[in-house]
Tab-separated table of N, CA and C in Angstrom:
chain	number	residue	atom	x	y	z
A	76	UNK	N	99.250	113.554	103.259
A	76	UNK	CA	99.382	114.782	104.027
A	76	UNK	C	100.805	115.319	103.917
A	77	UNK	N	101.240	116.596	104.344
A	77	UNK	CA	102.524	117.136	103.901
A	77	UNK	C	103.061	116.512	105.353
A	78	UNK	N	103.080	116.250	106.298
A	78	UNK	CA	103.809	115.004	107.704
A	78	UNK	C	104.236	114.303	106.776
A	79	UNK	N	103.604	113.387	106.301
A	79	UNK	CA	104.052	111.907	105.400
A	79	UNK	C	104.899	112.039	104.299
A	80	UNK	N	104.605	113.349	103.563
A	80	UNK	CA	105.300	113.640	102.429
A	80	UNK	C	106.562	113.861	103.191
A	81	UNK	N	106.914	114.550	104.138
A	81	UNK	CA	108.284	115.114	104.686
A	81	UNK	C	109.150	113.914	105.323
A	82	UNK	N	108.201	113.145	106.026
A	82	UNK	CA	108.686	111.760	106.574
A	82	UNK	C	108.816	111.045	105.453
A	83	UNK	N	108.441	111.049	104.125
A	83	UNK	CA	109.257	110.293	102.748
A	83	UNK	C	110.234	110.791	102.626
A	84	UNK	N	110.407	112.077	102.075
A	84	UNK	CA	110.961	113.109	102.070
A	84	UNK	C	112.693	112.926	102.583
A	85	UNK	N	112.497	113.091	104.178
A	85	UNK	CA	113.475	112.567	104.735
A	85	UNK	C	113.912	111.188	105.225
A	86	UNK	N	113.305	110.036	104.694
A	86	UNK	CA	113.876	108.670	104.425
A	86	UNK	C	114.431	108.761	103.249
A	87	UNK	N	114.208	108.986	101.656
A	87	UNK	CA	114.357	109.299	100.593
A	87	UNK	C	116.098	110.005	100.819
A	88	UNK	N	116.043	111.038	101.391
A	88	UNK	CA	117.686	111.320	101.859
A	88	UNK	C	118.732	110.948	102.333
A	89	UNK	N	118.076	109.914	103.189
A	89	UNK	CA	118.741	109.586	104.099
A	89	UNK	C	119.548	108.359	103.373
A	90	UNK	N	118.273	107.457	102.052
A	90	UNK	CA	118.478	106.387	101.606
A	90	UNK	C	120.048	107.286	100.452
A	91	UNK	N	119.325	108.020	99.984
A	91	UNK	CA	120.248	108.335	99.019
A	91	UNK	C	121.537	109.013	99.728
A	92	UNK	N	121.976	109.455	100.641
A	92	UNK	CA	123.047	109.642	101.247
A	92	UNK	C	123.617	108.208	101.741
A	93	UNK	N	123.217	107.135	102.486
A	93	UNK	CA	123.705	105.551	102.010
A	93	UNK	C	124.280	105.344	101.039
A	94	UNK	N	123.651	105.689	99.674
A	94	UNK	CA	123.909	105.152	98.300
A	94	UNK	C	125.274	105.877	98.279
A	95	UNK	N	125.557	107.423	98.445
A	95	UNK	CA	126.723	107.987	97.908
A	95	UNK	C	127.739	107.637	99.018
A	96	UNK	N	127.481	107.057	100.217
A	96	UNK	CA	128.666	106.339	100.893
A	96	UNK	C	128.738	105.535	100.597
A	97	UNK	N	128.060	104.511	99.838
A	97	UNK	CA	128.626	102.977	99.582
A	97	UNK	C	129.162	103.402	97.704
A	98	UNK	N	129.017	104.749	97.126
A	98	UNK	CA	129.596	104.452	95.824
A	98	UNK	C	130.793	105.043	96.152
A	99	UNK	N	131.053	106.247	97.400
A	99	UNK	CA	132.536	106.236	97.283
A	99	UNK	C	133.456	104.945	98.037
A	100	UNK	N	133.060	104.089	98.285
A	100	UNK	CA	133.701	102.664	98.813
A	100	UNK	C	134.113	102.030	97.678
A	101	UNK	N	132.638	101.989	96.729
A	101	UNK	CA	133.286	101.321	95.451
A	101	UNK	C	134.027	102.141	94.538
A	102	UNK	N	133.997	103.401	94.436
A	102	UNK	CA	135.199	104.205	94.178
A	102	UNK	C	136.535	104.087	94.119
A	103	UNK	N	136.619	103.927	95.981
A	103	UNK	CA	137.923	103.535	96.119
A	103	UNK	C	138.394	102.041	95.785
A	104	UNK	N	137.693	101.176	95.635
A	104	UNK	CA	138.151	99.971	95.354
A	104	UNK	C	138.576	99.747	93.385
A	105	UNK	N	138.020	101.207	92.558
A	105	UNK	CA	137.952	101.215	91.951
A	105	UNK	C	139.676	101.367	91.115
A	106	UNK	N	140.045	102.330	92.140
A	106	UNK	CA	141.018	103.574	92.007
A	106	UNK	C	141.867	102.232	92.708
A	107	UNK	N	142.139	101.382	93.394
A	107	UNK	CA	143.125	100.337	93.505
A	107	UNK	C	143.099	99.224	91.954
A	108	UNK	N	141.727	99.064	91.628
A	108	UNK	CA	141.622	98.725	90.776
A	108	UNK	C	142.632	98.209	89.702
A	109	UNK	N	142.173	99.851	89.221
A	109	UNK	CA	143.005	100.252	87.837
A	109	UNK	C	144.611	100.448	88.353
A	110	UNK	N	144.797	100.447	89.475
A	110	UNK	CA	146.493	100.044	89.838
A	110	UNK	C	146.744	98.992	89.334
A	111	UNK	N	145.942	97.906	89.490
A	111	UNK	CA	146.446	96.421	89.044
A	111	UNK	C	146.692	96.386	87.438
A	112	UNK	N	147.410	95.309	87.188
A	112	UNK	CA	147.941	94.944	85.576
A	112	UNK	C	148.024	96.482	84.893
A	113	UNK	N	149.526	97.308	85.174
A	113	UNK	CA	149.692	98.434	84.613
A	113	UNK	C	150.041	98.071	82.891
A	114	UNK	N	150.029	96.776	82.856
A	114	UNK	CA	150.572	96.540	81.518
A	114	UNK	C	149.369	95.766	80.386
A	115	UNK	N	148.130	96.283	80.806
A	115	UNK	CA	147.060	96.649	80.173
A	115	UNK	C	146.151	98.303	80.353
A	116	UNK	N	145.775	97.880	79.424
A	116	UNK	CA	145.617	99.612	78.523
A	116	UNK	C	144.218	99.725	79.919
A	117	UNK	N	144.816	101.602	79.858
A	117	UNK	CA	143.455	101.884	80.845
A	117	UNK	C	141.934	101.480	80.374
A	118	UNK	N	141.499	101.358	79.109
A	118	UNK	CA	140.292	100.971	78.225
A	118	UNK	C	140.000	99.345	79.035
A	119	UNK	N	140.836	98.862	78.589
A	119	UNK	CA	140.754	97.020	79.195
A	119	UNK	C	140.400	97.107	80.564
A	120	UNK	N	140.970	97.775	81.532
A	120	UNK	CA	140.565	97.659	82.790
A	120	UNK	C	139.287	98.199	83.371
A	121	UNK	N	138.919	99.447	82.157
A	121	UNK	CA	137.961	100.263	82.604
A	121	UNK	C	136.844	99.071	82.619
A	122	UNK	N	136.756	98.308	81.240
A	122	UNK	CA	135.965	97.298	80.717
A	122	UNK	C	136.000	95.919	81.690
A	123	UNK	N	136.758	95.616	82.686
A	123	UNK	CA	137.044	94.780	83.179
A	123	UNK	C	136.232	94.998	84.634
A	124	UNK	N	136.526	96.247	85.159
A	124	UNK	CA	135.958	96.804	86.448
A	124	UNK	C	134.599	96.905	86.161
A	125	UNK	N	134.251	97.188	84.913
A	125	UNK	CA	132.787	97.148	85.051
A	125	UNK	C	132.095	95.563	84.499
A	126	UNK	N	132.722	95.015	84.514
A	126	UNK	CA	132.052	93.682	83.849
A	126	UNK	C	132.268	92.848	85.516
A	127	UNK	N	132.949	93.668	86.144
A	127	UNK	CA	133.082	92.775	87.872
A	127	UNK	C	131.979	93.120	88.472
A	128	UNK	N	131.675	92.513	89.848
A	128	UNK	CA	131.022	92.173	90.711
A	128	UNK	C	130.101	93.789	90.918
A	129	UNK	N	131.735	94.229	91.625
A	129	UNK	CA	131.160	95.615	92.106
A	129	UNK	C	131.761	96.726	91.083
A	130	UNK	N	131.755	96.508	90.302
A	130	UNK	CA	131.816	97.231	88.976
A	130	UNK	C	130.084	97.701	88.762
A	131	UNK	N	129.652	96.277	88.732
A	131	UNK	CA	128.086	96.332	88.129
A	131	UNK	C	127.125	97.161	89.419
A	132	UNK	N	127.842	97.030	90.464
A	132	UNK	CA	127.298	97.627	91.986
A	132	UNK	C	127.575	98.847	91.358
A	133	UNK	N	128.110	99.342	91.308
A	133	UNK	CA	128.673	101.002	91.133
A	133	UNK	C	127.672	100.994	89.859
A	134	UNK	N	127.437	100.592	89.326
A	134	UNK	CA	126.971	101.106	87.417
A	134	UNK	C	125.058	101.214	88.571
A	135	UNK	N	124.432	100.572	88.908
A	135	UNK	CA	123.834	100.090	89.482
A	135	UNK	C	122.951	101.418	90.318
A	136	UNK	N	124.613	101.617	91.598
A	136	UNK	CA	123.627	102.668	92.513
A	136	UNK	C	123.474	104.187	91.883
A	137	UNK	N	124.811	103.933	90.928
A	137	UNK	CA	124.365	105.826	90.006
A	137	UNK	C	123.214	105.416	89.447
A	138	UNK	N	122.904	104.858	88.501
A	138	UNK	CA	121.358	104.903	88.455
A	138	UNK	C	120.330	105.161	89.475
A	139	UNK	N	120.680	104.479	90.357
A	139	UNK	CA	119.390	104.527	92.021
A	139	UNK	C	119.885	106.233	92.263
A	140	UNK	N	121.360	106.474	92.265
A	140	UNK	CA	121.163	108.031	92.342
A	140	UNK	C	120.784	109.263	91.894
A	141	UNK	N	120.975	109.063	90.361
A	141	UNK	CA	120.056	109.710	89.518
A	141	UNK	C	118.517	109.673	90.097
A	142	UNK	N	118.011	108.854	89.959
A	142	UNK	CA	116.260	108.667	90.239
A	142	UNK	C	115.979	109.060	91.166
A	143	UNK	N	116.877	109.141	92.398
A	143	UNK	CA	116.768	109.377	93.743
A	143	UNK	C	116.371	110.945	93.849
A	144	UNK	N	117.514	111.646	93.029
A	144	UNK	CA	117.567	112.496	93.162
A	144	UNK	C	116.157	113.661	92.339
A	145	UNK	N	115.421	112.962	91.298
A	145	UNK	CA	114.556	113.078	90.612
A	145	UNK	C	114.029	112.986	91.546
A	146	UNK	N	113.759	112.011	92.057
A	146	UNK	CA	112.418	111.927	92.574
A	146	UNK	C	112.323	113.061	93.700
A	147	UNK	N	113.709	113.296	94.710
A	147	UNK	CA	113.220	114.143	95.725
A	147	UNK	C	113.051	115.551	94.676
A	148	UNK	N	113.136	115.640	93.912
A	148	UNK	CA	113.075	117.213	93.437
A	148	UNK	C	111.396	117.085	93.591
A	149	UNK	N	111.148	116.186	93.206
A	149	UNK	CA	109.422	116.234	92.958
A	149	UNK	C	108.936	116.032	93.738
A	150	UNK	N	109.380	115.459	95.313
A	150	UNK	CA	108.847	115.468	96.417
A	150	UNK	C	108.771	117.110	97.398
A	151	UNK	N	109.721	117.462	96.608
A	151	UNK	CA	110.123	119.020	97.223
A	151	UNK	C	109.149	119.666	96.927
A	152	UNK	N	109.083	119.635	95.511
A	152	UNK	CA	108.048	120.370	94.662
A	152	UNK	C	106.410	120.101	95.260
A	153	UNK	N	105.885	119.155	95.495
A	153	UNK	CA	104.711	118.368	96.179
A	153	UNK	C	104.674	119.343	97.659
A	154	UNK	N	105.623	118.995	98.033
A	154	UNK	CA	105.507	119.559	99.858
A	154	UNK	C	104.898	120.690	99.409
A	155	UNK	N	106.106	121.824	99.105
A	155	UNK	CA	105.851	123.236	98.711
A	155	UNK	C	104.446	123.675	98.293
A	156	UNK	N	104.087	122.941	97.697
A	156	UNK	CA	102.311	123.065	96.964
A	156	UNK	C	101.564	123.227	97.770
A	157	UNK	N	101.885	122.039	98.850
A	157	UNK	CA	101.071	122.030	100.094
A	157	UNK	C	101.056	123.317	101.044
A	158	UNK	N	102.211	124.262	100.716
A	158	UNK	CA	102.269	125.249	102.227
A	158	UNK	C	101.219	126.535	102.011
């Protein structure tokens, strides 16, 4: 029913607004990051941050955000059909 679709709808947002507060966290931990060992090349560290913990977290939720964001387009699209 379009209730249920909207109540996805708006969990689906809510999840993906989570996701973009926890990637600007790993953002910032990112951006201290690449402060450390100035006496390796920005390439090495880039490669280093992502081979870490929450390197792979960050590589991780942009994917979940991409899809996220797919998917609500098509949930939008669904509702709308319904009106």
């Amino acid at each position: 029913t379009k209730e249920r679709l909207e109540q996805y709808f708006s969990k689906m947002s809510q999840l993906r607004a989570e996701v973009k507060l926890e990637l600007g966290t790993l953002k910032k931990e990112k951006a201290m990051f690449m402060l450390q060992n100035p006496e390796k090349s920005v390439a090495q560290r880039k490669i280093e941050w992502a081979g870490s913990e929450h390197g792979n977290r960050e590589i991780l939720l942009e994917s979940y955000k991409t899809a996220m964001g797919d998917h609500l387009e098509s949930l939008k699209t669904r509702i709308y059909s319904l009106l």
